[in-house]
CSV table of C-alpha atoms in Angstrom, one decimal:
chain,number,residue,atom,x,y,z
A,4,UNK,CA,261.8,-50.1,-20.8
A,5,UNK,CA,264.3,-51.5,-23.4
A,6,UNK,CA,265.7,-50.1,-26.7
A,7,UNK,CA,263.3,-51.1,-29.1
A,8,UNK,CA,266.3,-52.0,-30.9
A,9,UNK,CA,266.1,-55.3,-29.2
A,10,UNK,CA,263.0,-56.3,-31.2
A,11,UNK,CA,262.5,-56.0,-34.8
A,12,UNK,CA,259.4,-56.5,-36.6
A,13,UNK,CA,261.1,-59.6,-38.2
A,14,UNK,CA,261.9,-60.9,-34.5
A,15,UNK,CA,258.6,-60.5,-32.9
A,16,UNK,CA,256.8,-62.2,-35.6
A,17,UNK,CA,258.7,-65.0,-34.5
A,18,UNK,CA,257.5,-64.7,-31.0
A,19,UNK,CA,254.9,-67.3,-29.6
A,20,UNK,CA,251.2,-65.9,-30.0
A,21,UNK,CA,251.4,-65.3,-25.8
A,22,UNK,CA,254.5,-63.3,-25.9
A,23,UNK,CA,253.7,-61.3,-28.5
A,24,UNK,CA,250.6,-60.3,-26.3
A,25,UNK,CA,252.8,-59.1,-23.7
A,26,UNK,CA,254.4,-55.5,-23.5
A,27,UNK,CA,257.7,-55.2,-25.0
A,28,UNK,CA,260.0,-55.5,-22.3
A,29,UNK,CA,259.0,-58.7,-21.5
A,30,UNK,CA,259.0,-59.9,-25.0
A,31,UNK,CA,262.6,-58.8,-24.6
A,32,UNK,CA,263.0,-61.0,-20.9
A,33,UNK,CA,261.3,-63.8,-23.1
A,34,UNK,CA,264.2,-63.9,-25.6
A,35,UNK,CA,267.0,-63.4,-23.0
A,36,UNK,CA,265.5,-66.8,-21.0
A,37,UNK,CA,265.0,-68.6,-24.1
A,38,UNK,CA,269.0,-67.7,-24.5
A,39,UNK,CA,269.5,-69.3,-20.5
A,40,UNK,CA,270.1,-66.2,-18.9
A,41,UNK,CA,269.3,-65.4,-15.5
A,42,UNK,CA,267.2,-62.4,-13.6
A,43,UNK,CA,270.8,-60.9,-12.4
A,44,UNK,CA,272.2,-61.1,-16.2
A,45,UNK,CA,268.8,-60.0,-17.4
A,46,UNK,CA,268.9,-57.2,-14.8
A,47,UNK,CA,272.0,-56.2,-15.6
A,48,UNK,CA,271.3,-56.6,-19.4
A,49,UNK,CA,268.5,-54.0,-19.3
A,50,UNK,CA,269.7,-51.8,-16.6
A,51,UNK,CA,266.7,-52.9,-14.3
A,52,UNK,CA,266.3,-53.5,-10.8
A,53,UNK,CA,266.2,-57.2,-9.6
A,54,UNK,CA,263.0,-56.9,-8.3
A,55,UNK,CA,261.6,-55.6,-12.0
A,56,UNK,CA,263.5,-58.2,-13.8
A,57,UNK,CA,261.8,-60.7,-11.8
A,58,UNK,CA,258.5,-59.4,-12.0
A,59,UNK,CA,259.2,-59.7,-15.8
A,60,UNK,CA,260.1,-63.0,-15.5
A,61,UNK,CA,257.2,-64.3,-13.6
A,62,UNK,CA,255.1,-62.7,-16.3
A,63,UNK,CA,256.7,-64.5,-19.0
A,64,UNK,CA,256.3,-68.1,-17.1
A,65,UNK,CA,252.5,-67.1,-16.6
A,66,UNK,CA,251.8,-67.0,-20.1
A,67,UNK,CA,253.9,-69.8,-21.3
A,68,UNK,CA,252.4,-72.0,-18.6
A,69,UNK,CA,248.7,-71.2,-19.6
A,70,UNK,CA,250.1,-72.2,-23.0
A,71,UNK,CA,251.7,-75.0,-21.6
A,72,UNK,CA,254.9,-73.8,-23.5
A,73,UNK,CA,257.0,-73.2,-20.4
A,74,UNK,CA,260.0,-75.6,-21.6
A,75,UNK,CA,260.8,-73.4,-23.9
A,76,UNK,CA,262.7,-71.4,-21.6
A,77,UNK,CA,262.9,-73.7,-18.5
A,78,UNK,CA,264.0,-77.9,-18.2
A,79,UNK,CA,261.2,-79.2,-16.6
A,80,UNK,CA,263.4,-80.7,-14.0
A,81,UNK,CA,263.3,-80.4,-10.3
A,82,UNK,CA,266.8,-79.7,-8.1
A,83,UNK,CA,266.2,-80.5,-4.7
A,84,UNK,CA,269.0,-79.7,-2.4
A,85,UNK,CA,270.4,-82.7,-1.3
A,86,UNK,CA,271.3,-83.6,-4.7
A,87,UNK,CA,274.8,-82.4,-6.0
A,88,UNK,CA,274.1,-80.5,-9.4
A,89,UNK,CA,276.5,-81.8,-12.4
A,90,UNK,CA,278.3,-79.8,-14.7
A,91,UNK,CA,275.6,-80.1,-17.0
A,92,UNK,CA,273.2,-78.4,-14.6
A,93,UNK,CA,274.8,-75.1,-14.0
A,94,UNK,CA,271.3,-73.5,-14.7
A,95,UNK,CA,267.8,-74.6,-13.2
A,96,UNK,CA,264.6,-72.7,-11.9
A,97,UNK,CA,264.8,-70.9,-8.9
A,98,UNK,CA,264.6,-73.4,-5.7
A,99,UNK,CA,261.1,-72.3,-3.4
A,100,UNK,CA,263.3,-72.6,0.2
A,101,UNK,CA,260.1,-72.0,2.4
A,102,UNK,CA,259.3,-74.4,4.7
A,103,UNK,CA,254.8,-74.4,4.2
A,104,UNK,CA,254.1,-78.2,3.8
A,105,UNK,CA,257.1,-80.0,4.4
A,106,UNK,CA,257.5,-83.3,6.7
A,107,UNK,CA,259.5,-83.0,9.9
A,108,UNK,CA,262.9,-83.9,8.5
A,109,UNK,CA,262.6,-81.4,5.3
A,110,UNK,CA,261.4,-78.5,7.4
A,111,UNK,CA,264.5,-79.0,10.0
A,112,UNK,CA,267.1,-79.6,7.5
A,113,UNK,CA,265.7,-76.0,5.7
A,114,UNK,CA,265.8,-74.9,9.3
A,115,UNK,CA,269.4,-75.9,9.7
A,116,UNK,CA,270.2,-74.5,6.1
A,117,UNK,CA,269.1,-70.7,7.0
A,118,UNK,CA,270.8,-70.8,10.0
A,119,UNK,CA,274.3,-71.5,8.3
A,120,UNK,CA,273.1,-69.2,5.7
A,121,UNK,CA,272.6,-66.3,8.8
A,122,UNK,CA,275.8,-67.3,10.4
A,123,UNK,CA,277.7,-67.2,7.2
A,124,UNK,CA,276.4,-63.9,6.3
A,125,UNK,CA,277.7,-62.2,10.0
A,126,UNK,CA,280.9,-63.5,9.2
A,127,UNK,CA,281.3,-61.2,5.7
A,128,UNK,CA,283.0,-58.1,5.8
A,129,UNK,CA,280.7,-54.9,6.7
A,130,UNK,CA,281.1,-54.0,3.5
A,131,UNK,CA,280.2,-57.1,1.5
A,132,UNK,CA,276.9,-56.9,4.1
A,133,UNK,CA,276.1,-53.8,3.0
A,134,UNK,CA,275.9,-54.0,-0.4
A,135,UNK,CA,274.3,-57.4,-1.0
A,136,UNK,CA,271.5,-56.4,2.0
A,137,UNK,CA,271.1,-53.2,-0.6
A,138,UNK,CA,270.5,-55.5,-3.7
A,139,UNK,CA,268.7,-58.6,-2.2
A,140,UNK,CA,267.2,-57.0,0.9
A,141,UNK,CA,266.3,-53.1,-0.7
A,142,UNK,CA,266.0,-54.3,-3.5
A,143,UNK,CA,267.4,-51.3,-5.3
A,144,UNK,CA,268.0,-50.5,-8.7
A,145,UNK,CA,272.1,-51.0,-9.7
A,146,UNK,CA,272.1,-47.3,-10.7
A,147,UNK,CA,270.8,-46.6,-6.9
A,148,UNK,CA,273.2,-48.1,-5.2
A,149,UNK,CA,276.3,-46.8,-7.3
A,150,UNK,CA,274.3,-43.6,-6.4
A,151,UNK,CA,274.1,-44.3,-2.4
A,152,UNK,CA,277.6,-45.1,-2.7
A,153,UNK,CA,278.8,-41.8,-4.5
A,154,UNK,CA,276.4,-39.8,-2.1
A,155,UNK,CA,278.6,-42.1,1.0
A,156,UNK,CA,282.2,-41.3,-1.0
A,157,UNK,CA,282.8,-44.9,-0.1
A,158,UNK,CA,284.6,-47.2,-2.9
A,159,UNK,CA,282.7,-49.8,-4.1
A,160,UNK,CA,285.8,-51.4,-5.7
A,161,UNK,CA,288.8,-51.5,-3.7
A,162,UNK,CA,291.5,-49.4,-5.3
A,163,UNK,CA,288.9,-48.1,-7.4
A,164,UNK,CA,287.8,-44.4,-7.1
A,165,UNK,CA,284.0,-44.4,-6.7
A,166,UNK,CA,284.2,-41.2,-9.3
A,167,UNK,CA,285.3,-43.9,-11.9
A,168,UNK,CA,283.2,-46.4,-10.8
A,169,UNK,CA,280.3,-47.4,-13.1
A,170,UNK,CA,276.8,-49.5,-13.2
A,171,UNK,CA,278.5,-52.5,-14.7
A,172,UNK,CA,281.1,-52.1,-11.6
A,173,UNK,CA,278.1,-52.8,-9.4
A,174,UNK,CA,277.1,-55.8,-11.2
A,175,UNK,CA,281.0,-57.1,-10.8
A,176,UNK,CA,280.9,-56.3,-7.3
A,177,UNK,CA,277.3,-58.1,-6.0
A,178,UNK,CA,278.4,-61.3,-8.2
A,179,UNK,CA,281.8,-61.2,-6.4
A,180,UNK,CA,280.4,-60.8,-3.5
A,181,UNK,CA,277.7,-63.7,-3.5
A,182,UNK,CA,280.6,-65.9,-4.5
A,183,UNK,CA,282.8,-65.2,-1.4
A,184,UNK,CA,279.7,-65.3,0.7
A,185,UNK,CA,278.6,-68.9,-1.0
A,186,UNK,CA,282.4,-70.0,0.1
A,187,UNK,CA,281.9,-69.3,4.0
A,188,UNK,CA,278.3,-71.2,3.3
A,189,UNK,CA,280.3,-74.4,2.0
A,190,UNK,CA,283.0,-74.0,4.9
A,191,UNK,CA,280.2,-74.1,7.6
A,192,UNK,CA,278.4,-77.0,6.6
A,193,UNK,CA,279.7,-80.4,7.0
A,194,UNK,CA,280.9,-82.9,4.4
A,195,UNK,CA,278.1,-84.3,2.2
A,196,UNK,CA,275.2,-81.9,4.4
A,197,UNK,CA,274.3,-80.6,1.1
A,198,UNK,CA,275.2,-79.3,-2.3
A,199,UNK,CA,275.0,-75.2,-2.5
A,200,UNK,CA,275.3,-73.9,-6.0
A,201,UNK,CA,275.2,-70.0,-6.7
A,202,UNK,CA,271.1,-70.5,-7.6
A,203,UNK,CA,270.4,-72.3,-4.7
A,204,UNK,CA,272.3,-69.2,-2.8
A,205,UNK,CA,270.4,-66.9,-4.7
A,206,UNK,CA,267.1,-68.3,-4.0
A,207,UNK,CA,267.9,-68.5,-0.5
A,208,UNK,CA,268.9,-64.3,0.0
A,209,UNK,CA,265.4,-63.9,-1.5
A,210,UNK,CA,263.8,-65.9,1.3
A,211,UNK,CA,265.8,-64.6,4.5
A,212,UNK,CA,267.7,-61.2,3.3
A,213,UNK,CA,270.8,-60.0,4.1
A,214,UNK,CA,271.2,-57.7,7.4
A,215,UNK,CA,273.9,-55.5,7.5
A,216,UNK,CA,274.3,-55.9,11.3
């Protein structure tokens, strides 16, 4: 739960009539969407897990779209992935990957996309593995993992002793890590196959994991 120095009385009377229904935390998720922000930055934000800040999140687009109010923290605009994404379009909804009522041709070229996601992720370092399979796969908490770490006496950071190694260190260290891995996804596909942005790679870890193996 979140400082209540997030909300003021002042602030929450500003709140739509369906936020202010919900409990506090997600009044604060509520804010930090209408402000663009993701559920990793909203994670980190309010020292949750990802899997709470998404549950957060959904709750929030539940009661904005039964008061059909949902713009006010999403475009309503669709990114499918064979269209490049702009400058302009850095941030979108979440892309549903799964392949339940597609045509032939959608369905393989998912098909096709998972398996250079797999590859990609087998040729990461052990360590890169590791931690995003703990964050995406675990789903733990940031403070957990920093914790697993510690307990291992393995360095998160390189050249950084785990002892001085914090819970914003983690957050660094995932982020860096999706990056390098949505590089060896862009070098494995061929020119023009399609247009990975870090959401789309996001959305995609939710749907297939990340084994450490």
């Amino acid at each position: 739960m979140p400082s209540s120095g997030f909300l003021n009385q002042s602030t929450r009377k500003r709140l739509p009539a369906s936020i202010r229904a919900l409990p506090e935390l997600d009044q604060v998720v509520f804010i930090f969407l209408r402000m663009r922000r993701d559920e990793f930055q909203i994670a980190r934000q309010l020292k949750l897990g990802r899997k709470e800040a998404l549950e957060a999140i959904a709750r929030v687009r539940d009661a904005l779209i039964k008061n059909g109010s949902l713009d006010m923290v999403e475009d309503p605009v669709f990114y499918p992935l064979d269209i490049p994404a702009t400058d302009n379009e850095k941030e979108y909804p979440p892309i549903n990957l799964k392949t339940g009522g597609m045509d032939m041709t959608d369905s393989l070229e998912i098909t096709r996309f998972h398996e250079i996601l797999r590859q990609s992720i087998s040729m990461m370092p052990r360590e890169g593995r590791r931690l995003l399979s703990l964050w995406f796969t675990r789903e733990m908490k940031a403070a957990d993992i920093l914790k697993f770490y510690r307990n291992l006496g393995v360095n998160l950071i390189s050249g950084k002793p785990i002892e001085n190694t914090g819970v914003g260190d983690v957050f660094y260290a995932i982020e860096k890590n999706s990056l390098n891995l949505l590089k060896i996804v862009r070098s494995n596909m061929k020119q023009g196959e399609f247009d990975i942005t870090p959401a789309v790679l996001k959305a995609a870890l939710d749907e297939v994991g990340v084994s450490e193996d």
